[in-house]
Coordinates of C-alpha atoms and ligand atoms in Angstrom, one line a residue:
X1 CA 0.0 0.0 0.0
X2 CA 1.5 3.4 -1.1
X3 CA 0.1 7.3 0.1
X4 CA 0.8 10.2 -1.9
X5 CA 0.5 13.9 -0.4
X6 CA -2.1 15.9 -1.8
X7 CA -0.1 18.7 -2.2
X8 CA 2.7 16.6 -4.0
X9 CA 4.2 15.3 -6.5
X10 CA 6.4 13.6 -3.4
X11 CA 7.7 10.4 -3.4
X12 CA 5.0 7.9 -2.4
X13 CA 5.6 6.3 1.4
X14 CA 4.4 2.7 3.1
X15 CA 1.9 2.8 5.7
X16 CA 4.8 3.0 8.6
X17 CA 6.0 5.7 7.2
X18 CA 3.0 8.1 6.6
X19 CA 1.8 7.3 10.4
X20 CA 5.6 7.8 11.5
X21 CA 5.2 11.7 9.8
X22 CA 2.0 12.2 10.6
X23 CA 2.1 15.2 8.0
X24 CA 4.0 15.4 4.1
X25 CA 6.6 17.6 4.8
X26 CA 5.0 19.4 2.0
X27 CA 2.3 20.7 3.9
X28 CA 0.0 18.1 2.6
X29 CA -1.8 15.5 4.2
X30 CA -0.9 12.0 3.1
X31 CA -3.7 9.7 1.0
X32 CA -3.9 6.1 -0.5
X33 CA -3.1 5.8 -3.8
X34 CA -5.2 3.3 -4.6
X35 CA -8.4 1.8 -2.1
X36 CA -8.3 -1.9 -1.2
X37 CA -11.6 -3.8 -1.7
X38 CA -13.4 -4.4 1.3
X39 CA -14.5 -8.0 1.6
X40 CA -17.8 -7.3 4.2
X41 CA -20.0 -9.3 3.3
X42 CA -17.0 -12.2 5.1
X43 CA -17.0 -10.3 8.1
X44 CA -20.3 -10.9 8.9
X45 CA -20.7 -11.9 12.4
X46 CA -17.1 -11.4 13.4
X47 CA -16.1 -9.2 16.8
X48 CA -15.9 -5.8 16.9
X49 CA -11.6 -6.7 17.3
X50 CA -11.7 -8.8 14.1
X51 CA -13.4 -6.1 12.0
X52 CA -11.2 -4.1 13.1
X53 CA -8.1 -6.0 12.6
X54 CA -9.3 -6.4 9.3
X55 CA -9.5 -2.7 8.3
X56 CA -5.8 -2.9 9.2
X57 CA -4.6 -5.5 7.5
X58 CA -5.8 -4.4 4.2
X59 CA -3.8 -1.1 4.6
X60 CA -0.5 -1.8 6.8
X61 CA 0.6 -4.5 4.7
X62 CA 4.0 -3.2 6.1
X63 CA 3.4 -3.7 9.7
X64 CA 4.3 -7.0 11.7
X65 CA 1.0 -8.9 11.8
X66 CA 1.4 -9.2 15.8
X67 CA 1.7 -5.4 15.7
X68 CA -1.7 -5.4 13.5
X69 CA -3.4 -7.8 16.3
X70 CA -2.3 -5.9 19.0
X71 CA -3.5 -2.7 17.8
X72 CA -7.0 -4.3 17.4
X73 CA -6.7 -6.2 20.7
X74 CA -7.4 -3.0 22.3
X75 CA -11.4 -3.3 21.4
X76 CA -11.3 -6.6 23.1
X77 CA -9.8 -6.2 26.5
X78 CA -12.5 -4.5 28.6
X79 CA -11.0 -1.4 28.3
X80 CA -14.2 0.5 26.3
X81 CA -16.5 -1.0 28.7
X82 CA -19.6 -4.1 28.8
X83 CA -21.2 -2.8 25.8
X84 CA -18.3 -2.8 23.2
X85 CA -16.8 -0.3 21.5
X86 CA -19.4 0.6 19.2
X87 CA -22.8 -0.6 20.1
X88 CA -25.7 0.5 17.8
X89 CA -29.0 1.4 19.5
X90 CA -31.6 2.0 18.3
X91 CA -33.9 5.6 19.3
X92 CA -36.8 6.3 17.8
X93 CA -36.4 6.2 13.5
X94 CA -32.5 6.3 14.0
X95 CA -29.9 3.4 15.0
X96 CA -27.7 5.7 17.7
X97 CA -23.5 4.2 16.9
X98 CA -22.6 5.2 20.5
X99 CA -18.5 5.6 19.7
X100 CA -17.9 7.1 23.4
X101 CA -17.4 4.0 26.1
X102 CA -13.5 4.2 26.2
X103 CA -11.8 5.8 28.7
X104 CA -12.3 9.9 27.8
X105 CA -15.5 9.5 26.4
X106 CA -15.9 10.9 23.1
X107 CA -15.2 8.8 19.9
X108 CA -11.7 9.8 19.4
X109 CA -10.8 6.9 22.1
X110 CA -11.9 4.7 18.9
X111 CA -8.7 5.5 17.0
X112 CA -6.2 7.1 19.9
X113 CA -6.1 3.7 21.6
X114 CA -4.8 2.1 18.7
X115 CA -2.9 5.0 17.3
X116 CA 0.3 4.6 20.2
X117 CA 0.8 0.9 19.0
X118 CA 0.4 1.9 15.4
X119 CA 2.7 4.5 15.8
X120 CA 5.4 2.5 18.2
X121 CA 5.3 -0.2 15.4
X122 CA 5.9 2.2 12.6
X123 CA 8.7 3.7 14.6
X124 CA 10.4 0.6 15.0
X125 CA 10.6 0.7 11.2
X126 CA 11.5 3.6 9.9
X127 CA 12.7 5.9 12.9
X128 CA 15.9 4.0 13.6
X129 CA 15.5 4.7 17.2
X130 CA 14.8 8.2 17.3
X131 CA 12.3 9.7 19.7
X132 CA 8.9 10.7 18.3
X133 CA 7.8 14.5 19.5
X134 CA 4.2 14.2 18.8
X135 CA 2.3 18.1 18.3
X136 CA -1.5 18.1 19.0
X137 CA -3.9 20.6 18.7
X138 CA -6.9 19.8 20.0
X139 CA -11.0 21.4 20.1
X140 CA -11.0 19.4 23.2
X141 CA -11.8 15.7 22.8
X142 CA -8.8 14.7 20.9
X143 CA -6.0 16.3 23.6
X144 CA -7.0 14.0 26.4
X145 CA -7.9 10.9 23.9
X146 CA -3.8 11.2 22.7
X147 CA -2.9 12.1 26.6
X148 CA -4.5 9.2 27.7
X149 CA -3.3 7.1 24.9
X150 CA 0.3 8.2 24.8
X151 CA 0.6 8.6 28.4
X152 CA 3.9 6.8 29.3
X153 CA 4.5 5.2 26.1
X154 CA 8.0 4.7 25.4
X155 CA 9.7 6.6 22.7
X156 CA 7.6 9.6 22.7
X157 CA 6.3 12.5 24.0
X158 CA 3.2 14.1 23.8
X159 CA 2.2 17.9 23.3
X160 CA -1.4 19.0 23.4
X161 CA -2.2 22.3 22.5
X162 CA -5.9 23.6 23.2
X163 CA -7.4 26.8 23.1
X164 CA -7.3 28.3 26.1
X165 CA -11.5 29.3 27.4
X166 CA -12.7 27.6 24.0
X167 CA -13.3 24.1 25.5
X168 CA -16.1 22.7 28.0
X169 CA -14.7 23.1 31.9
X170 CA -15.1 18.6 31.7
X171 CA -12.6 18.8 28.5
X172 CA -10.3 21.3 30.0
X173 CA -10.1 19.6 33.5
X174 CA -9.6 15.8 31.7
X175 CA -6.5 17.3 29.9
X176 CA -5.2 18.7 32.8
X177 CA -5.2 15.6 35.2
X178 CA -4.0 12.2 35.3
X179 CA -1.2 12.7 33.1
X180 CA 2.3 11.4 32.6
X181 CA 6.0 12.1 32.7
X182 CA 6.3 12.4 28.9
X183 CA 3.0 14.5 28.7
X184 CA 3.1 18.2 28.2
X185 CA -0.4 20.4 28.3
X186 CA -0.6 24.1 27.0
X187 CA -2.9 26.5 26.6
X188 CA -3.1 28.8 23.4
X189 CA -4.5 32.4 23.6
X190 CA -6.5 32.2 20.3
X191 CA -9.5 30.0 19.1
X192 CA -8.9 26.6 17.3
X193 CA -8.4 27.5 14.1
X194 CA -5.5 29.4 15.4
X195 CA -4.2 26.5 17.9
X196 CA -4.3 24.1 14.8
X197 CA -2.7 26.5 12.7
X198 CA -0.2 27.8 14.8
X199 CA 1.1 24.3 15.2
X200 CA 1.0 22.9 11.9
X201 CA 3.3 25.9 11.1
X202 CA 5.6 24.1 13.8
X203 CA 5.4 21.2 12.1
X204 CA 6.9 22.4 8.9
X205 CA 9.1 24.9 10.5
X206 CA 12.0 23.4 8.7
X207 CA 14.8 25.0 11.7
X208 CA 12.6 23.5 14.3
X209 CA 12.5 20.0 12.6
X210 CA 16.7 20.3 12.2
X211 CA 17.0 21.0 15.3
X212 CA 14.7 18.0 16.4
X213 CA 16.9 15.7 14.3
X214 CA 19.8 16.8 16.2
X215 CA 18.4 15.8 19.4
X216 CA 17.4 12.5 17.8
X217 CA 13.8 13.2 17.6
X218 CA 11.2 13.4 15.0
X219 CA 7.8 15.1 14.9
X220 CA 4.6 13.0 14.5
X221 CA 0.8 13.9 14.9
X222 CA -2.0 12.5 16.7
X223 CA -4.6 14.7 15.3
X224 CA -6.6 13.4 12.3
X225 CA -4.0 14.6 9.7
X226 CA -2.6 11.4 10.6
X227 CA -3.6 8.5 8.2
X228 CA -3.5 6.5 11.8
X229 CA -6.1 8.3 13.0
X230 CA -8.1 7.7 10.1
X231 CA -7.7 4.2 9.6
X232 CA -8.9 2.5 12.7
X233 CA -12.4 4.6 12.4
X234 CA -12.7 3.1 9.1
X235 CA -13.7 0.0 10.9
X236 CA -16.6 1.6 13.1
X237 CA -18.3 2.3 9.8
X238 CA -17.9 -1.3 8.9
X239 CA -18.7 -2.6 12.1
X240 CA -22.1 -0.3 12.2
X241 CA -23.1 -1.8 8.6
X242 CA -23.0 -5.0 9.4
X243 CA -24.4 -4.4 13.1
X244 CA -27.7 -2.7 11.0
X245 CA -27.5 -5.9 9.2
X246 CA -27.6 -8.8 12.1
X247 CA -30.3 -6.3 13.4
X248 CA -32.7 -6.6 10.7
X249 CA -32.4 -3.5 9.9
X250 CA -30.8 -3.1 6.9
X251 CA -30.5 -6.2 3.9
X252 CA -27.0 -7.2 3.2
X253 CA -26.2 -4.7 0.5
X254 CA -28.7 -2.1 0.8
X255 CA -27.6 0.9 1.5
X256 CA -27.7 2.8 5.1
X257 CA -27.1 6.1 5.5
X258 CA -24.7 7.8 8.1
X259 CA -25.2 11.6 9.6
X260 CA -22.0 12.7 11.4
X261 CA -21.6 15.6 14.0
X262 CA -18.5 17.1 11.8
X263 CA -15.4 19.5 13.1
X264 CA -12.8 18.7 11.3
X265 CA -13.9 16.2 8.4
X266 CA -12.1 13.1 9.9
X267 CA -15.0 11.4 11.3
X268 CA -17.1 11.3 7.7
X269 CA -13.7 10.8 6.1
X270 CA -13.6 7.4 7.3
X271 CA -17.2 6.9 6.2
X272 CA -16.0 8.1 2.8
X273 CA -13.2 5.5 2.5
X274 CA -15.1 2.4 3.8
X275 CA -17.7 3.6 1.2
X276 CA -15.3 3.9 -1.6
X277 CA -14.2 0.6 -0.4
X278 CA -17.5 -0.7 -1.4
X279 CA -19.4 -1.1 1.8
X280 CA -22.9 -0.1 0.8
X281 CA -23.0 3.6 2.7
X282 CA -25.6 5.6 0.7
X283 CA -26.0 9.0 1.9
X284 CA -23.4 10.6 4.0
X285 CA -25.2 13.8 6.0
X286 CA -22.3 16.3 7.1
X287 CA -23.7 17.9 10.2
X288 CA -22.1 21.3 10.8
X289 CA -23.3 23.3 14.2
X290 CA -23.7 27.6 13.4
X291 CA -20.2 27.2 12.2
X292 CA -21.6 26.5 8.9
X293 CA -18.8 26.9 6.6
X294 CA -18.8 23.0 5.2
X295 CA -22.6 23.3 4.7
X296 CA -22.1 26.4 2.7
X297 CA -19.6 24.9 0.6
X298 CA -22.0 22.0 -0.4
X299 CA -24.2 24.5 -1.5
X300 CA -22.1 26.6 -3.8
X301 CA -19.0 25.1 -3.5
X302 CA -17.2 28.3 -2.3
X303 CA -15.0 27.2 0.6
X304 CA -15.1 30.9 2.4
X305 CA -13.4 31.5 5.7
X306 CA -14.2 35.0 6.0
X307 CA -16.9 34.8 8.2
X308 CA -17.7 35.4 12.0
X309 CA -16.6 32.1 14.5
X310 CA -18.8 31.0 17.2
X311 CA -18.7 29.1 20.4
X312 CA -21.5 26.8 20.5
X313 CA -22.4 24.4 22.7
X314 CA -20.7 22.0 20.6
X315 CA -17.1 22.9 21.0
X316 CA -15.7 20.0 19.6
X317 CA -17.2 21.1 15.9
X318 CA -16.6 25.3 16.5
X319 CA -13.7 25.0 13.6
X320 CA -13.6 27.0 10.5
X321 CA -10.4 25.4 9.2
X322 CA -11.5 21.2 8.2
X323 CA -8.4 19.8 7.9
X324 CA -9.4 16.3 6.6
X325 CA -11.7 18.3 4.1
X326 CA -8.1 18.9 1.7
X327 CA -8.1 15.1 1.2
X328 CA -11.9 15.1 -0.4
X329 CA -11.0 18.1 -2.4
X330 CA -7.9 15.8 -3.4
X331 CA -10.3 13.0 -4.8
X332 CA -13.2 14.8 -6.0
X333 CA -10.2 17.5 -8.0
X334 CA -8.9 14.2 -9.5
X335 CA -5.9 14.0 -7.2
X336 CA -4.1 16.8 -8.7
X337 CA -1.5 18.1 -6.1
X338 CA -1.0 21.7 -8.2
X339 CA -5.4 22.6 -7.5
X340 CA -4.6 21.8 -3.9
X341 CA -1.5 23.7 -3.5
X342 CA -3.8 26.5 -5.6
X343 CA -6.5 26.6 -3.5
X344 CA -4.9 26.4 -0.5
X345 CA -2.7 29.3 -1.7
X346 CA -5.8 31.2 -2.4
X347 CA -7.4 30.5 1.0
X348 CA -4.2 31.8 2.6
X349 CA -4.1 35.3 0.6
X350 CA -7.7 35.5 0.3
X351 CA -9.8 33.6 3.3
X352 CA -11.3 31.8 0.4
X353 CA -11.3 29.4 -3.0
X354 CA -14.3 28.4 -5.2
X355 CA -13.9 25.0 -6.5
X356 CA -15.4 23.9 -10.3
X357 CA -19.1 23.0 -11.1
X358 CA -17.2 19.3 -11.5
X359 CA -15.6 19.2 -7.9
X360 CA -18.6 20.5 -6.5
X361 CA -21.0 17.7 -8.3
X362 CA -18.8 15.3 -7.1
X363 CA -18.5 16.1 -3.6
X364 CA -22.6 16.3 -3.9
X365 CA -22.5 12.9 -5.2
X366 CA -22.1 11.5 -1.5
X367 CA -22.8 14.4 0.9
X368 CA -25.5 16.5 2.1
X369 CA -24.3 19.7 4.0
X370 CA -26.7 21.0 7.0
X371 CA -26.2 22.5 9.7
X372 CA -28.3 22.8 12.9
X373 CA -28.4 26.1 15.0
X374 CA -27.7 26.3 19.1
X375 CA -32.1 26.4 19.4
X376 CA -32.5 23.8 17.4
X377 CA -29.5 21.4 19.3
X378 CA -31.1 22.1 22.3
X379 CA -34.6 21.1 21.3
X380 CA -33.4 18.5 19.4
X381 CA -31.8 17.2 23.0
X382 CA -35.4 17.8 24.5
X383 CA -37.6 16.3 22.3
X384 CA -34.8 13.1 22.0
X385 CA -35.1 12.4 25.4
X386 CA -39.1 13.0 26.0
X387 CA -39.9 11.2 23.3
X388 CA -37.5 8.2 23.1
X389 CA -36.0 8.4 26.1
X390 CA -32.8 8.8 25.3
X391 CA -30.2 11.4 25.8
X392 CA -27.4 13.0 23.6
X393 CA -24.9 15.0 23.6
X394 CA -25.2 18.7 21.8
X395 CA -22.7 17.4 19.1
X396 CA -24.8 14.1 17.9
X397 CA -27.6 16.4 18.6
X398 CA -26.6 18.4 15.6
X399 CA -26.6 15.4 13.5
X400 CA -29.6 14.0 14.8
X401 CA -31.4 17.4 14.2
X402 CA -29.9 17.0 10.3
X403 CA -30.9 14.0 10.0
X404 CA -34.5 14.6 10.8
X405 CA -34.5 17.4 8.2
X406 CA -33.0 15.4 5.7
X407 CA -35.0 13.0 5.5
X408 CA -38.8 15.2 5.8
X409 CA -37.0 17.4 3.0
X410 CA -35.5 14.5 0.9
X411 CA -38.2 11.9 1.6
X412 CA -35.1 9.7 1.8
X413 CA -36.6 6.4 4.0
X414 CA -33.1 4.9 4.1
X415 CA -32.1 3.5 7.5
X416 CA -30.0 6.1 8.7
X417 CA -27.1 6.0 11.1
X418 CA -26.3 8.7 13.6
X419 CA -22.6 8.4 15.0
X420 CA -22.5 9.7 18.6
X421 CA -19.5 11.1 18.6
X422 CA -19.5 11.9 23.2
X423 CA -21.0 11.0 26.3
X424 CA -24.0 13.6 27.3
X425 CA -22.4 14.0 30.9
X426 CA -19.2 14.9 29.1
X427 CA -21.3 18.6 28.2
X428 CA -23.9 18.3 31.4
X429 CA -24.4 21.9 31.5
X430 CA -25.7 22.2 28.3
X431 CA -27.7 19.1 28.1
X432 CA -29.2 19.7 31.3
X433 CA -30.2 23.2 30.3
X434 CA -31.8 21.5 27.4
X435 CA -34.1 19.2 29.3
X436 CA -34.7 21.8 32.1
X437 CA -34.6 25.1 30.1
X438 CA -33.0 26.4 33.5
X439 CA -29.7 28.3 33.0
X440 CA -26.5 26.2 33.9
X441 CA -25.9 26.3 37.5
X442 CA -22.6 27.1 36.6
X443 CA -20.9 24.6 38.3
X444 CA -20.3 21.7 35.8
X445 CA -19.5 19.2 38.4
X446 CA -23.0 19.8 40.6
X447 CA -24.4 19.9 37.0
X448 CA -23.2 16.0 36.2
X449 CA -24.8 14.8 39.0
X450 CA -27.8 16.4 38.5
X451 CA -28.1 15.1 35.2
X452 CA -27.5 11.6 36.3
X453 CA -30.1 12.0 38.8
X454 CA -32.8 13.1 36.5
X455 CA -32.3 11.1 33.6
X456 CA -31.0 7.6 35.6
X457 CA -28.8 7.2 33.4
X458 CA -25.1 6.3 34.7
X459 CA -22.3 8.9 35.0
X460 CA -19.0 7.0 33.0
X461 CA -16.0 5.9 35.2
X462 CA -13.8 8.5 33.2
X463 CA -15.5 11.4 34.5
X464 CA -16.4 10.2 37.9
X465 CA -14.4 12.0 40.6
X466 CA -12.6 14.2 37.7
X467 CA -13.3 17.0 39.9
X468 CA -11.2 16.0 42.8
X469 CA -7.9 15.4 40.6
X470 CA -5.2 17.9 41.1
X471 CA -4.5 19.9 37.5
X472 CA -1.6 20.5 35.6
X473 CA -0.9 23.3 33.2
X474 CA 2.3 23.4 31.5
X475 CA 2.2 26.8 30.3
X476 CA -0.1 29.5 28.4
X477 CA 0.8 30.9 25.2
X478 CA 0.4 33.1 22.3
X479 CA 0.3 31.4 19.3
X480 CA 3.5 32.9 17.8
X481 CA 5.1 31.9 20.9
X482 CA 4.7 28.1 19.8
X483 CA 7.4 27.0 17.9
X484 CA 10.0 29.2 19.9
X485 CA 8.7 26.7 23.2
X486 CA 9.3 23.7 21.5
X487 CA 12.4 24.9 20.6
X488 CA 13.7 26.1 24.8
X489 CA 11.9 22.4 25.8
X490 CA 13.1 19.8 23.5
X491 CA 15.6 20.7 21.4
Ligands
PLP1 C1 -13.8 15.7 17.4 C2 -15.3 15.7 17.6 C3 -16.2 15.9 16.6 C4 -15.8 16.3 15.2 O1 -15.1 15.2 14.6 P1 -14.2 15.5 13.3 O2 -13.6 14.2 13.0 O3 -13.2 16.5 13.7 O4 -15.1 16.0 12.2 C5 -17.6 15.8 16.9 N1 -18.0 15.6 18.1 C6 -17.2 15.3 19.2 C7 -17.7 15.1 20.5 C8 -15.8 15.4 18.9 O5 -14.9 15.1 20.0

């Protein structure tokens, strides 16, 4: 298996290697160059481990297989909870993929478990011993999914970067405890768009990276620019098909649907690949919150930055700046590294590109754009829960709310997924000032008890007594002050 960069023409890399670099040194983001065929309809009845180890084998065809097996043991040894990893529920019209019963709860767990023995196994092969500086910028799920799946691995050492006031006061306390001695937290004056910018310029900062090599170390990411990151939630989608299937919900080979809360475009992404891959995903429904830019853009295809950024209650989606969305504009421009490098050019000079009719008929092909505003989420929540009794979080709330839409504008009966992308108690606050249509208490921790108290349902382990954890903060920056830390710290 060979990746490209879609901003190349670069030398194409193994699987080892594009996980090892997380990023093209190009400033690209590394893709397949040609899609395996997925055999699903052989997978049928196999383990949520199995599927997964699957989805990896037909991919890191460089890795040891033990390495491979590892990496999907991780599903298998209790550590995501009774239910599985990925159980499918079903509320009201809508099967429910819950992807948040590991140990942060949100759905980034589903890939940042796996990623550190992914990653350790690349390293083995390709970075000849060095140690692996891994940069993370994070909306607020992601930082303490790589913190807690990094945490005192050998060979590396973990930065997160998150912007400081723009996550939930759950998120920011989660990053701040429990970690280890190669973990490193800081905050970033700024909003995400500029914590994930400001660090990818560290990333191809080419003194920084020199100076790295002198110390022996290399950069990698745990963010979803990393193929890694992508690959294991490839398998959720294959797991949730044939799920639908054993259910009686869907035939084998008809198509289901999938409507995914969307930040930064590496959720859906994976539903894109397993559907390229020939698993029988009809519609995918890309569910923006008031940050609306991706919903535009399947409109009109104008991709257009220049625009006001919210806070919402669903922080983890309050990004402007999709990373993942450069590798759909890589397939649907017929992988042509120059338009990439064009647009991208243009978006830098001009907070904006407009792609062709073509691109844009393409990209329609698959996706619906919606988005869902902070009234809606919230009644969406309410109506959930009195209805079908069951709770979610603002972020699959979004989705659900699109969903729902979708289908009374579209008349589109197709069984439709909803990936639930975090626990409700990991954003109490706002969910219980959904039900109650009181104002948060504003104290978060009174406020996930209450929630538990009035809905029954059970707080998870990982944020049970979060509050009483003592917190560590590395250090607060500005974002031009990023690269010159790394520099003092490591090199
Ligand atoms: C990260 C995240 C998202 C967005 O996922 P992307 O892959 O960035 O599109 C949505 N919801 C929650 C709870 C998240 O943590």
């Amino acid at each position: 298996m060979f990746y490209e960069s879609t901003r190349g023409p670069a030398e194409p890399l193994g699987t080892a290697e594009v996980i090892t670099a997380g990023i093209a040194p190009d400033g690209g983001l590394y893709v397949p160059r040609k899609l395996p065929e997925l055999p699903w309809r052989e997978w049928i009845g196999l383990d949520y481990g199995a599927v997964a180890a699957g989805v990896l084998r037909l991919f890191a065809d460089d890795l040891p297989a033990e390495s491979l097996a590892a990496a999907a043991a991780v599903y298998g040894d209790g550590r995501f909870g009774a239910a599985g990893p990925a159980p499918l529920v079903q509320a009201g019209p809508f099967g429910v993929l819950e992807l948040w019963h590991g140990p942060t709860a949100a759905f980034k767990d589903m890939a940042l478990q796996a990623l550190p023995l992914l990653l350790s196994a690349s390293a083995r092969l390709t970075a000849a011993g060095r140690e692996i500086l891994i940069l993370t910028a994070t909306s607020g799920d992601t930082g303490k999914a790589a913190l807690e799946g990094f945490r005192d691995v050998p060979g590396t050492r973990v930065c997160v970067f998150y912007p400081d006031g723009g996550v939930s006061a759950v998120q920011e306390k989660q990053m701040l405890t429990g970690g280890g001695a190669n973990t490193f937290v800081i905050g970033v004056r700024g909003n995400f768009d500029v914590c994930q910018s400001a660090v990818k310029a560290a990333f191809t900062s080419e003194s920084l990276r020199k100076s790295l090599a002198e110390r022996q170390m290399l950069f990698s990411s745990a963010n979803s620019i990393n193929w890694g990151r992508l690959l294991p939630q490839i398998a959720y989608y294959v797991w949730a098909y044939l799920e639908a299937v054993r259910q009686g919900r869907a035939e084998a080979g008809a198509p289901v649907n999938a409507a995914v809360p969307t930040g930064n475009f590496g959720n859906i992404l994976a539903a894109w690949y397993a559907r390229r891959m020939g698993l029988p995903l009809g519609r995918l429904l890309c569910a923006s919150n008031r940050n609306n830019i991706l919903a535009d853009f399947f409109r009109d295809g104008c991709y257009d930055t220049r625009r006001e950024f919210y806070r919402t209650a669903s922080p983890s989606m309050d990004i402007l700046l999709s990373s993942n969305f450069e590798r759909l504009l890589y397939e649907a421009g017929g992988r042509d590294g120059k338009k990439i490098r064009l647009w991208y050019a243009e978006l830098r000079e001009n907070g904006r590109f407009q792609v062709e009719e073509k691109v844009l008929a393409a990209c329609r092909a698959v996706f619906t754009g919606g988005w869902t505003d902070e009234d809606a989420c919230r009644a969406a929540i309410a109506r959930v829960w009195r209805d079908w009794g069951y709770l979610l979080d603002p972020h699959t709330a979004v989705a659900w709310q699109m969903a729902e839409s979708y289908r009374a504008e579209s008349g589109d009966e197709t069984y439709t997924i909803i990936t639930s992308t975090a626990s409700p108690f990991k954003f109490a606050p706002a969910v219980l000032n959904a039900l109650t249509g009181a104002p948060p208490a504003n104290d978060p921790w009174a406020d996930l008890g209450a929630l538990a108290d009035r809905t029954g349902w059970t707080l998870p382990a990982a944020l049970a007594g979060l509050k009483d954890k003592e917190e560590r903060r590395d250090v607060l920056l500005a974002p031009d002050e990023i690269v010159g830390w790394i520099e003092r710290k490591f090199a």
